[in-house]
Coordinates of C-alpha atoms in Angstrom, one line a residue:
Chain N
M1200 CA 0.0 0.0 0.0
N1201 CA 1.3 3.4 -0.9
A1202 CA 1.7 6.5 1.4
V1203 CA -1.7 7.9 0.4
G1204 CA -3.4 4.6 1.0
Q1205 CA -1.8 4.2 4.4
T1206 CA -2.7 7.8 5.3
L1207 CA -6.3 7.2 4.4
V1208 CA -6.5 3.9 6.3
L1209 CA -5.1 5.7 9.4
F1210 CA -7.3 8.7 8.9
R1211 CA -10.4 6.5 8.8
R1212 CA -9.3 4.9 12.0
V1213 CA -9.1 8.2 14.0
M1214 CA -12.3 9.4 12.5
R1215 CA -14.1 6.2 13.4
N1216 CA -12.9 6.3 17.0
L1217 CA -13.9 10.0 17.3
S1218 CA -17.3 9.3 15.8
R1219 CA -17.9 6.9 18.7
Q1220 CA -17.7 9.7 21.2
P1221 CA -21.0 11.4 21.2
I1222 CA -19.9 14.0 23.8
W1223 CA -17.0 15.0 21.6
I1224 CA -19.2 15.3 18.6
G1225 CA -21.6 17.5 20.6
F1226 CA -18.9 19.8 21.8
M1227 CA -17.2 19.9 18.4
L1228 CA -20.5 21.3 16.9
V1229 CA -21.7 23.4 19.7
Q1230 CA -18.5 25.1 20.6
P1231 CA -18.1 27.2 17.4
M1232 CA -21.8 28.1 17.5
F1233 CA -21.4 29.2 21.1
W1234 CA -18.3 31.3 20.4
L1235 CA -19.9 33.0 17.4
L1236 CA -23.0 33.9 19.3
L1237 CA -21.1 35.0 22.4
Y1238 CA -18.5 37.1 20.6
S1239 CA -21.0 38.7 18.3
Q1240 CA -23.0 39.9 21.3
L1241 CA -20.0 41.0 23.3
F1242 CA -18.4 43.0 20.5
R1243 CA -21.7 44.2 18.8
R1244 CA -20.7 47.9 19.0
I1245 CA -17.1 47.5 18.0
T1246 CA -17.8 48.3 14.4
D1247 CA -18.6 51.8 15.5
L1248 CA -14.9 52.2 15.6
H1249 CA -13.2 52.9 12.3
G1250 CA -11.3 50.3 10.4
F1251 CA -13.9 47.7 9.8
G1252 CA -14.7 47.1 6.2
T1253 CA -18.3 46.2 6.8
V1254 CA -21.1 47.4 9.1
S1255 CA -22.1 44.0 10.3
Y1256 CA -19.8 42.7 13.0
V1257 CA -21.2 39.2 12.4
D1258 CA -20.1 39.3 8.8
Y1259 CA -16.7 40.4 10.1
L1260 CA -16.5 37.9 12.9
T1261 CA -17.8 34.7 11.2
P1262 CA -14.6 33.9 9.2
G1263 CA -12.5 34.8 12.3
I1264 CA -14.4 32.4 14.5
A1265 CA -14.1 29.7 11.9
I1266 CA -10.3 30.2 11.9
M1267 CA -10.1 30.5 15.7
T1268 CA -12.0 27.2 16.1
A1269 CA -9.7 25.5 13.6
F1270 CA -6.5 26.7 15.2
F1271 CA -7.6 25.7 18.7
S1272 CA -8.5 22.2 17.7
G1273 CA -5.3 22.0 15.6
S1274 CA -3.2 23.1 18.6
W1275 CA -4.7 20.3 20.7
A1276 CA -4.5 17.6 18.1
G1277 CA -1.4 16.1 19.7
M1278 CA -3.5 14.8 22.7
G1279 CA -4.7 12.0 20.5
M1280 CA -1.2 11.1 19.6
I1281 CA -0.2 11.0 23.3
E1282 CA -3.1 8.6 24.0
D1283 CA -1.9 6.3 21.2
L1284 CA 1.6 6.5 22.6
D1285 CA 0.4 5.6 26.1
R1286 CA -1.6 2.7 24.9
G1287 CA 1.2 1.2 22.8
V1288 CA -0.7 1.7 19.6
I1289 CA 2.2 3.7 18.1
E1290 CA 4.8 1.1 19.0
R1291 CA 2.6 -1.5 17.3
F1292 CA 2.4 0.7 14.1
L1293 CA 6.2 1.1 14.2
T1294 CA 6.7 -2.6 14.0
T1295 CA 4.7 -2.8 10.7
P1296 CA 6.1 -1.5 7.4
A1297 CA 3.6 1.5 7.7
L1298 CA 5.3 4.8 6.9
R1299 CA 6.0 7.1 9.8
S1300 CA 4.8 9.9 7.6
A1301 CA 1.4 8.2 7.1
I1302 CA 0.9 7.8 10.9
V1303 CA 1.5 11.5 11.2
W1304 CA -0.5 12.5 8.1
G1305 CA -3.5 10.4 9.1
R1306 CA -3.9 12.7 12.1
I1307 CA -3.1 15.9 10.2
V1308 CA -5.8 15.1 7.6
Q1309 CA -8.2 14.3 10.4
S1310 CA -7.6 17.7 12.0
G1311 CA -8.1 19.4 8.7
F1312 CA -11.3 17.5 8.1
V1313 CA -12.7 18.3 11.5
S1314 CA -11.7 21.9 11.2
T1315 CA -13.5 22.2 7.9
L1316 CA -16.6 20.6 9.3
Q1317 CA -16.6 23.1 12.3
A1318 CA -16.1 26.0 9.9
L1319 CA -19.2 24.8 8.0
V1320 CA -21.2 25.0 11.3
V1321 CA -19.9 28.5 11.9
L1322 CA -20.9 29.6 8.4
L1323 CA -24.4 28.1 8.9
V1324 CA -24.8 30.0 12.2
G1325 CA -23.4 33.1 10.6
L1326 CA -26.0 32.7 7.9
A1327 CA -28.8 32.4 10.4
L1328 CA -27.5 35.7 12.0
G1329 CA -27.6 37.4 8.6
A1330 CA -24.0 37.1 7.5
G1331 CA -23.6 36.0 3.9
N1332 CA -19.9 35.6 4.0
G1333 CA -19.3 36.4 0.4
G1334 CA -21.4 33.7 -1.2
V1335 CA -20.2 30.4 -2.6
L1336 CA -16.7 31.6 -3.3
G1337 CA -16.4 33.2 0.1
W1338 CA -17.6 30.0 1.8
L1339 CA -15.1 27.9 -0.2
V1340 CA -12.2 30.1 0.8
I1341 CA -13.2 30.1 4.4
L1342 CA -13.5 26.3 4.5
A1343 CA -10.1 25.9 2.8
A1344 CA -8.4 28.4 5.1
S1345 CA -9.9 26.7 8.2
G1346 CA -9.0 23.2 7.1
L1347 CA -5.5 24.3 6.3
I1348 CA -4.7 26.1 9.5
G1349 CA -6.3 23.2 11.5
A1350 CA -4.1 20.7 9.6
G1351 CA -0.9 22.9 9.8
L1352 CA -1.2 23.4 13.6
A1353 CA -2.0 19.7 14.0
G1354 CA 1.3 18.8 12.4
F1355 CA 3.1 21.0 14.9
S1356 CA 1.0 19.7 17.8
N1357 CA 1.6 16.1 16.9
G1358 CA 5.4 16.7 16.6
I1359 CA 5.4 18.3 20.1
A1360 CA 3.4 15.3 21.4
L1361 CA 6.1 12.9 20.1
L1362 CA 8.8 15.0 21.6
T1363 CA 7.2 15.5 25.0
R1364 CA 5.1 12.4 25.3
R1365 CA 3.3 13.8 28.3
E1366 CA -0.1 15.3 28.5
E1367 CA 1.0 18.0 31.0
S1368 CA 3.8 19.2 28.7
M1369 CA 1.5 19.1 25.7
I1370 CA -1.1 21.2 27.5
A1371 CA 1.5 23.7 28.5
V1372 CA 2.8 24.1 24.9
A1373 CA -0.8 24.3 23.5
N1374 CA -1.7 27.0 26.0
F1375 CA 1.6 28.8 25.5
I1376 CA 1.1 29.2 21.7
S1377 CA -2.7 29.7 21.6
L1378 CA -3.1 33.2 22.9
P1379 CA -0.1 34.7 21.1
L1380 CA -1.4 33.2 17.8
L1381 CA -4.8 34.8 18.6
F1382 CA -3.5 38.2 19.7
F1383 CA -1.0 38.5 16.9
S1384 CA -3.9 38.2 14.4
S1385 CA -6.9 40.2 13.3
I1386 CA -9.4 37.5 14.3
L1387 CA -11.3 39.7 16.8
I1388 CA -10.2 43.2 15.9
A1389 CA -9.6 45.2 12.7
R1390 CA -6.1 45.1 11.4
S1391 CA -5.9 48.9 11.5
L1392 CA -6.6 48.9 15.2
I1393 CA -3.7 46.6 16.0
P1394 CA -0.5 48.4 17.2
G1395 CA 2.1 48.8 14.4
W1396 CA 4.7 46.4 15.8
M1397 CA 2.2 43.7 16.4
R1398 CA 0.7 44.2 13.0
G1399 CA 4.2 43.6 11.5
A1400 CA 4.8 40.6 13.6
S1401 CA 1.4 39.2 12.7
L1402 CA 2.7 38.8 9.1
A1403 CA 4.7 35.8 10.3
N1404 CA 1.6 34.2 11.9
P1405 CA 0.0 31.4 9.9
V1406 CA -3.3 32.1 11.8
E1407 CA -3.2 35.7 10.4
W1408 CA -2.7 34.3 6.8
A1409 CA -5.7 32.1 7.3
V1410 CA -7.8 35.1 8.7
R1411 CA -6.7 37.3 5.8
A1412 CA -7.7 34.8 3.2
A1413 CA -11.0 33.9 4.9
R1414 CA -12.0 37.5 5.4
W1415 CA -11.2 38.8 1.9
H1416 CA -14.9 39.6 1.1
V1417 CA -15.3 42.1 4.0
L1418 CA -11.9 43.7 3.4
P1419 CA -12.3 45.8 0.2
G1420 CA -9.3 45.7 -2.1
T1421 CA -8.2 42.1 -1.4
S1422 CA -7.2 40.5 -4.7
W1423 CA -7.4 36.9 -5.7
G1424 CA -3.6 37.0 -5.9
Q1425 CA -3.4 37.8 -2.2
I1426 CA -5.9 35.1 -1.4
G1427 CA -3.9 32.6 -3.4
L1428 CA -0.7 33.7 -1.7
Y1429 CA -2.2 33.2 1.8
L1430 CA -3.7 29.8 1.0
G1431 CA -0.4 28.8 -0.7
L1432 CA 1.5 29.8 2.4
L1433 CA -0.8 27.7 4.5
V1434 CA -0.2 24.7 2.2
V1435 CA 3.6 25.2 2.7
F1436 CA 3.1 25.6 6.4
T1437 CA 1.1 22.4 6.6
A1438 CA 3.7 20.5 4.6
A1439 CA 6.5 21.9 6.8
T1440 CA 4.8 20.9 10.1
G1441 CA 4.0 17.5 8.7
L1442 CA 7.7 17.1 7.9
F1443 CA 8.5 18.3 11.4
A1444 CA 6.2 15.8 13.0
T1445 CA 7.7 13.0 10.8
R1446 CA 11.2 14.0 12.0
C1447 CA 10.0 14.0 15.6
F1448 CA 9.2 10.3 15.0
S1449 CA 12.9 9.6 14.4
A1450 CA 13.8 11.5 17.6
Y1451 CA 11.1 9.6 19.5
Q1452 CA 12.4 6.3 18.3
R1453 CA 16.0 7.1 19.2
T1454 CA 14.9 7.3 22.8
L1455 CA 13.2 3.8 22.9
Chain S
M1034 CA 18.6 -21.9 8.0
D1035 CA 18.3 -20.0 11.3
A1036 CA 15.2 -17.8 11.5
V1037 CA 16.8 -15.5 14.1
V1038 CA 20.5 -14.9 14.6
V1039 CA 21.5 -12.6 17.4
S1040 CA 25.2 -11.8 17.9
G1041 CA 26.7 -9.7 20.6
L1042 CA 23.9 -7.3 21.1
E1043 CA 24.6 -4.4 23.5
K1044 CA 22.4 -1.8 24.8
T1045 CA 22.9 0.7 27.6
Y1046 CA 20.2 3.0 28.8
G1047 CA 21.3 6.4 30.2
K1048 CA 24.9 6.3 31.5
D1049 CA 25.1 3.0 33.3
V1050 CA 22.0 0.9 33.0
R1051 CA 23.5 -2.0 31.0
A1052 CA 20.4 -3.8 29.6
L1053 CA 22.3 -6.0 27.2
D1054 CA 25.8 -7.2 27.5
G1055 CA 26.7 -9.3 24.5
M1056 CA 23.4 -11.1 24.0
T1057 CA 24.0 -14.0 21.6
F1058 CA 21.7 -16.9 20.4
S1059 CA 20.1 -18.3 17.3
I1060 CA 16.8 -20.0 16.6
P1061 CA 16.4 -22.6 13.8
E1062 CA 13.4 -22.2 11.6
G1063 CA 10.1 -23.6 13.0
Q1064 CA 11.4 -23.8 16.6
V1065 CA 9.7 -22.5 19.7
F1066 CA 12.5 -20.8 21.6
G1067 CA 12.2 -19.4 25.1
L1068 CA 14.2 -16.5 26.6
L1069 CA 13.9 -17.2 30.3
G1070 CA 15.1 -14.9 32.9
P1071 CA 14.1 -12.7 35.8
N1072 CA 12.7 -9.2 35.5
G1073 CA 15.4 -6.8 34.3
A1074 CA 17.5 -9.5 32.7
G1075 CA 17.2 -7.9 29.2
K1076 CA 14.6 -10.1 27.6
S1077 CA 12.2 -7.4 26.6
T1078 CA 15.1 -5.2 25.4
T1079 CA 16.2 -8.0 23.1
V1080 CA 12.8 -8.5 21.7
R1081 CA 12.3 -4.7 21.2
I1082 CA 15.5 -4.6 19.2
L1083 CA 14.5 -7.6 17.1
V1084 CA 11.2 -6.1 16.2
T1085 CA 13.0 -2.9 15.1
L1086 CA 11.7 -0.6 17.8
T1087 CA 14.9 0.0 19.6
R1088 CA 18.3 0.4 18.2
P1089 CA 21.2 -1.6 19.7
D1090 CA 24.4 0.2 20.7
G1091 CA 26.4 -2.7 19.3
G1092 CA 26.2 -6.2 17.9
T1093 CA 24.2 -7.5 14.9
A1094 CA 21.1 -9.5 14.3
T1095 CA 19.2 -11.0 11.4
V1096 CA 15.5 -12.0 11.4
A1097 CA 14.1 -14.2 8.6
G1098 CA 17.4 -13.7 6.7
H1099 CA 17.1 -9.9 6.8
D1100 CA 19.7 -7.7 8.5
L1101 CA 18.0 -5.6 11.2
A1102 CA 20.0 -2.4 10.6
R1103 CA 20.0 -2.5 6.8
E1104 CA 16.5 -3.9 6.0
P1105 CA 14.2 -2.9 8.8
D1106 CA 11.1 -2.9 6.5
A1107 CA 11.8 -6.4 5.3
V1108 CA 12.1 -7.5 8.9
R1109 CA 8.8 -5.8 9.8
R1110 CA 7.0 -7.7 7.0
A1111 CA 8.4 -11.0 8.2
I1112 CA 7.5 -10.6 11.9
G1113 CA 4.6 -10.6 14.2
Y1114 CA 5.0 -8.9 17.6
V1115 CA 2.9 -9.4 20.7
P1116 CA 4.2 -6.8 23.1
Q1117 CA 4.2 -7.1 26.9
A1118 CA 1.7 -4.3 27.2
S1119 CA -1.1 -4.7 24.7
G1120 CA -1.0 -2.3 21.8
V1121 CA -4.5 -2.8 20.6
D1122 CA -6.9 0.1 20.0
R1123 CA -9.4 -0.1 22.8
E1124 CA -11.9 2.2 21.1
A1125 CA -12.1 -0.2 18.1
T1126 CA -13.6 -3.6 17.8
G1127 CA -11.5 -6.8 17.6
R1128 CA -12.3 -7.2 14.0
E1129 CA -11.4 -3.6 13.2
N1130 CA -8.1 -4.0 15.0
L1131 CA -7.2 -7.1 13.0
V1132 CA -8.3 -5.5 9.7
L1133 CA -6.2 -2.3 10.3
Q1134 CA -3.2 -4.5 11.2
G1135 CA -3.6 -6.4 8.0
R1136 CA -4.0 -3.2 5.9
L1137 CA -0.8 -1.7 7.5
Q1138 CA 1.0 -4.9 6.7
G1139 CA -0.1 -4.4 3.1
M1140 CA -2.6 -7.3 2.8
R1141 CA -5.3 -7.1 0.2
N1142 CA -8.9 -6.3 1.3
A1143 CA -10.5 -9.7 0.6
D1144 CA -7.6 -11.6 2.2
T1145 CA -7.6 -9.2 5.2
D1146 CA -11.3 -9.9 5.9
R1147 CA -10.9 -13.6 5.5
R1148 CA -7.9 -13.8 7.7
A1149 CA -9.5 -11.7 10.4
G1150 CA -12.5 -14.0 10.5
E1151 CA -10.3 -17.0 10.6
L1152 CA -8.2 -15.7 13.6
L1153 CA -11.3 -14.6 15.5
E1154 CA -12.6 -18.1 15.3
L1155 CA -9.2 -19.7 16.1
F1156 CA -8.9 -17.6 19.3
S1157 CA -12.6 -18.1 20.2
L1158 CA -13.3 -14.4 19.8
D1159 CA -16.1 -14.6 17.3
E1160 CA -18.7 -13.6 19.8
K1161 CA -16.8 -10.5 20.8
A1162 CA -15.6 -9.8 17.2
N1163 CA -17.8 -6.7 16.8
A1164 CA -17.6 -5.4 20.4
L1165 CA -15.2 -2.6 21.4
V1166 CA -11.9 -4.0 22.9
R1167 CA -12.4 -2.0 26.1
T1168 CA -15.3 -4.4 26.9
Y1169 CA -12.9 -7.5 26.6
S1170 CA -11.7 -9.5 29.6
G1171 CA -8.0 -9.7 30.2
G1172 CA -7.8 -13.1 28.6
Q1173 CA -9.8 -12.1 25.5
K1174 CA -7.6 -9.0 25.1
R1175 CA -4.5 -11.1 25.3
R1176 CA -5.8 -13.5 22.7
L1177 CA -6.6 -10.6 20.4
D1178 CA -3.0 -9.4 20.9
V1179 CA -1.7 -12.8 19.7
A1180 CA -4.1 -12.8 16.8
M1181 CA -2.9 -9.3 15.8
G1182 CA 0.7 -10.7 15.7
L1183 CA -0.4 -13.5 13.4
M1184 CA -2.6 -11.5 11.1
H1185 CA -0.3 -11.3 8.1
R1186 CA 1.0 -14.8 8.5
P1187 CA 4.5 -13.8 9.7
Q1188 CA 7.5 -16.2 9.5
V1189 CA 8.7 -15.3 13.1
L1190 CA 6.4 -14.4 16.0
F1191 CA 7.7 -12.6 19.0
L1192 CA 5.8 -13.1 22.2
D1193 CA 6.9 -10.8 25.0
E1194 CA 5.6 -12.2 28.3
P1195 CA 2.4 -13.6 26.8
T1196 CA 0.7 -14.5 30.0
T1197 CA 1.9 -11.9 32.5
G1198 CA -1.1 -10.3 34.2
L1199 CA -3.4 -13.2 33.4
D1200 CA -5.2 -15.1 36.1
P1201 CA -4.1 -18.8 36.4
E1202 CA -7.1 -20.0 34.5
A1203 CA -6.6 -17.7 31.6
R1204 CA -2.9 -18.5 31.7
A1205 CA -3.5 -22.2 31.3
A1206 CA -5.9 -21.5 28.4
M1207 CA -3.3 -19.3 26.7
W1208 CA -0.7 -22.0 27.1
D1209 CA -3.0 -24.4 25.3
E1210 CA -3.6 -21.9 22.5
L1211 CA 0.1 -21.3 22.1
A1212 CA 1.0 -25.0 22.2
R1213 CA -1.6 -25.6 19.5
L1214 CA -0.3 -22.7 17.5
A1215 CA 3.2 -23.9 17.6
A1216 CA 2.2 -27.3 16.4
A1217 CA -0.1 -26.1 13.6
E1218 CA 1.6 -23.2 11.9
Q1219 CA 5.0 -23.4 10.3
L1220 CA 6.2 -20.6 12.5
T1221 CA 9.3 -19.7 14.5
I1222 CA 8.4 -18.4 17.9
L1223 CA 10.5 -16.4 20.3
L1224 CA 8.9 -16.3 23.7
T1225 CA 10.1 -14.4 26.6
T1226 CA 9.0 -15.3 30.1
H1227 CA 9.9 -15.1 33.7
Y1228 CA 7.7 -18.1 34.5
L1229 CA 9.9 -21.1 34.6
E1230 CA 6.8 -23.3 34.2
E1231 CA 5.9 -21.5 31.0
A1232 CA 9.3 -22.0 29.4
D1233 CA 9.2 -25.6 30.5
R1234 CA 5.8 -26.2 29.0
L1235 CA 6.1 -24.3 25.7
A1236 CA 9.7 -24.0 24.6
E1237 CA 11.6 -26.6 22.7
R1238 CA 14.8 -24.8 23.6
V1239 CA 15.4 -22.2 26.2
A1240 CA 18.2 -19.7 26.8
I1241 CA 18.5 -18.6 30.4
V1242 CA 19.3 -15.0 30.5
S1243 CA 20.8 -13.1 33.3
R1244 CA 22.2 -9.5 33.4
G1245 CA 22.0 -9.0 29.7
K1246 CA 23.5 -12.2 28.4
V1247 CA 22.7 -15.8 27.9
V1248 CA 24.2 -18.0 30.7
V1249 CA 23.1 -21.4 29.3
E1250 CA 21.1 -22.7 26.5
G1251 CA 19.5 -26.0 25.7
A1252 CA 16.3 -28.1 25.7
P1253 CA 14.6 -27.8 29.1
D1254 CA 14.9 -31.5 29.7
A1255 CA 18.5 -31.6 28.8
L1256 CA 19.3 -28.6 31.0
K1257 CA 17.7 -30.4 33.9
R1258 CA 19.3 -33.7 33.1
D1259 CA 22.7 -32.0 33.1
L1260 CA 22.2 -31.2 36.7
R1261 CA 22.7 -34.7 37.9
G1262 CA 21.1 -35.8 41.2
E1263 CA 18.7 -33.9 43.4
L1264 CA 18.6 -30.7 45.2
V1265 CA 18.5 -30.5 49.0
T1266 CA 17.2 -27.2 50.4
V1267 CA 17.9 -26.5 54.0
D1268 CA 16.0 -23.7 55.8
L1269 CA 18.1 -22.6 58.8
G1270 CA 15.3 -20.6 60.4
S1271 CA 17.1 -17.6 61.8
S1272 CA 20.8 -18.1 61.4
A1273 CA 22.8 -17.1 58.4
S1274 CA 23.8 -19.9 56.1
D1275 CA 27.4 -18.9 55.2
G1276 CA 29.0 -20.9 58.1
A1277 CA 26.7 -23.8 57.6
A1278 CA 27.7 -24.0 53.9
K1279 CA 31.3 -24.7 55.0
V1280 CA 30.1 -27.5 57.2
V1281 CA 28.1 -29.2 54.4
E1282 CA 30.7 -28.7 51.8
A1283 CA 33.1 -30.8 53.8
L1284 CA 30.8 -33.8 53.6
P1285 CA 31.5 -36.5 51.1
G1286 CA 29.1 -36.9 48.1
I1287 CA 28.1 -33.3 48.0
D1288 CA 28.6 -31.7 44.5
D1289 CA 27.7 -28.1 45.0
V1290 CA 26.7 -25.9 47.9
L1291 CA 25.2 -22.5 47.7
A1292 CA 24.2 -20.2 50.6
E1293 CA 21.7 -17.5 50.2
G1294 CA 20.2 -15.7 53.2
Q1295 CA 19.0 -18.3 55.7
R1296 CA 18.8 -21.0 53.1
L1297 CA 21.3 -23.5 51.9
F1298 CA 21.2 -25.4 48.6
A1299 CA 23.2 -28.6 48.1
R1300 CA 23.3 -30.8 45.0
V1301 CA 23.6 -34.5 45.8
D1302 CA 23.4 -37.8 44.0
Q1303 CA 20.8 -39.3 46.3
G1304 CA 18.7 -37.1 48.5
A1305 CA 17.5 -39.8 50.8
Q1306 CA 21.0 -40.8 51.7
A1307 CA 22.5 -37.3 51.9
V1308 CA 19.9 -35.7 54.2
P1309 CA 20.7 -37.6 57.4
A1310 CA 24.4 -36.8 56.9
I1311 CA 23.7 -33.1 56.3
L1312 CA 21.3 -32.8 59.2
G1313 CA 23.8 -34.6 61.5
A1314 CA 26.7 -32.4 60.5
L1315 CA 24.7 -29.2 60.9
D1316 CA 23.4 -30.3 64.3
G1317 CA 26.9 -31.2 65.4
A1318 CA 28.2 -27.8 64.3
G1319 CA 25.4 -26.0 66.2
F1320 CA 23.2 -24.9 63.3
P1321 CA 19.5 -25.6 64.1
V1322 CA 17.5 -26.7 61.0
A1323 CA 14.0 -25.4 60.6
A1324 CA 13.0 -27.4 57.5
V1325 CA 14.6 -29.5 54.7
T1326 CA 13.3 -30.5 51.3
V1327 CA 14.5 -32.7 48.5
S1328 CA 13.6 -32.0 44.9
R1329 CA 14.3 -33.1 41.4
P1330 CA 16.0 -30.4 39.4
S1331 CA 13.7 -27.8 37.9
L1332 CA 14.6 -24.9 35.7
D1333 CA 14.8 -22.9 39.0
D1334 CA 17.8 -25.1 39.9
V1335 CA 19.3 -24.7 36.5
Y1336 CA 19.1 -20.9 37.0
L1337 CA 20.6 -21.2 40.4
H1338 CA 23.4 -23.5 39.2
Y1339 CA 24.5 -21.3 36.3
T1340 CA 24.1 -17.8 37.9
G1341 CA 24.8 -18.6 41.6
R1342 CA 21.6 -16.7 42.5
E1343 CA 18.1 -17.6 43.2
F1344 CA 15.6 -16.9 40.4
R1345 CA 12.9 -15.5 42.7
S1346 CA 15.1 -13.0 44.4
D1347 CA 16.6 -11.8 41.1
D1348 CA 13.1 -11.5 39.8
E1349 CA 12.1 -9.3 42.8
A1350 CA 15.2 -7.2 42.5
G1351 CA 14.7 -6.6 38.8
K1352 CA 11.2 -5.1 39.3

């Protein structure tokens, strides 16, 4: 079986196991709805400030919440890897000819898939609140950006899981990166309202790439070239973190 | 041809935990071979190296004709591995676990399904086939572990402590399964165990392992036969046995005397004749005797003979 076949087999395994956890499914679907409803209420008046490209904060916020949901679930993706490590599942995989990269990519694809599903929920709730999110093209870009940022951070998170192998360390790392990724981005606030130095730094933030791509329809003047660039950067980011996680496998195995 | 050839394996964990110290043995094709030793003797480390999980610091090994360092994937295709701690997916069913294992080993779909059904039946798991593994009993889970190792019809099966943690009933059942398996399939099996009885029962040949290397190797019966005579064990109650050992050593017809704690082990040709002499000599020298037993040699005695230490106390110390 080739690398893609193995990745799909392992992707189906994690999806099947997740689908057997009704509580997880419940939270996966409710959480993004909850965030969108909550934030859109809390920040209702924020568009009175200048710098927002649209009058409706919901329209502004929906892509942001989709991305935020994706990057949070991506950051935590390593927890599943730690569980597999603890239960000896990974060691069993390692004694088969299965590619290490397929073990990692099965989980990365899963995170991307789940993030895309969650983004879809956000878009539906947004629609119910009156946000069109740029029509079909807008929806497709938001789904792609959400899936990619979820997958990319999942690669990083799985790598960290293989290096630390402890839930506590994994939680510490996920917490440590989450808020900076959020604050060095325009998820909740207009770009023009972010202090200059933070705005500069945010250019290196993959989450910001995802937000910029996803929010193109409410930011006048965004060209398709820019959207393509951001999505392309996210593809590169995902490939890089996937490679990182695969490398972490070698590091992990050296310690056995 | 030998299915497994292990030559001078070395492995040190951290700075000074020497797990393997020149481990060497080989297993002819089709044989059930037991690595017998107390906890911490290096059995699991050896197996983990042979299944390509751990890299040795020195030495070489081939499995099914493939060099471990140069062709790890060929080794992985040729082996089944039943780890000490189960590696099955608890959130999946028994059948799903088997099918995934088959797919990862590169089996075709139809063959995978057929083989999974066959193994579920062979290990009496058909009723639990579609239940999640977390609902399995310890014995059922262990049988599934073994079935997983056999899924892709490997040439060599590694069983690391296959019955540790099972209750006596499940252990006996597992021994029956393994004995049947060894007879039926054209399979080379390497079994590690710290149960002497298990090695005696299942292995055609055993290597007794202590402190990272093989101390003696042979068929269990031959090993026991080599220890001529019988073993007299004297329990001295409260007094230390060192002085008493000297007294017994001086007696005629005594081959071998070992003192450990309050106990004394003496190898003799005829237990019934030697015991009165031993008791008389100890009494005369002022060593009160609490109990005395005479036994035919067991693998315990083989271990004691070749390492100079008692199996049970080494086992405790290695935990």
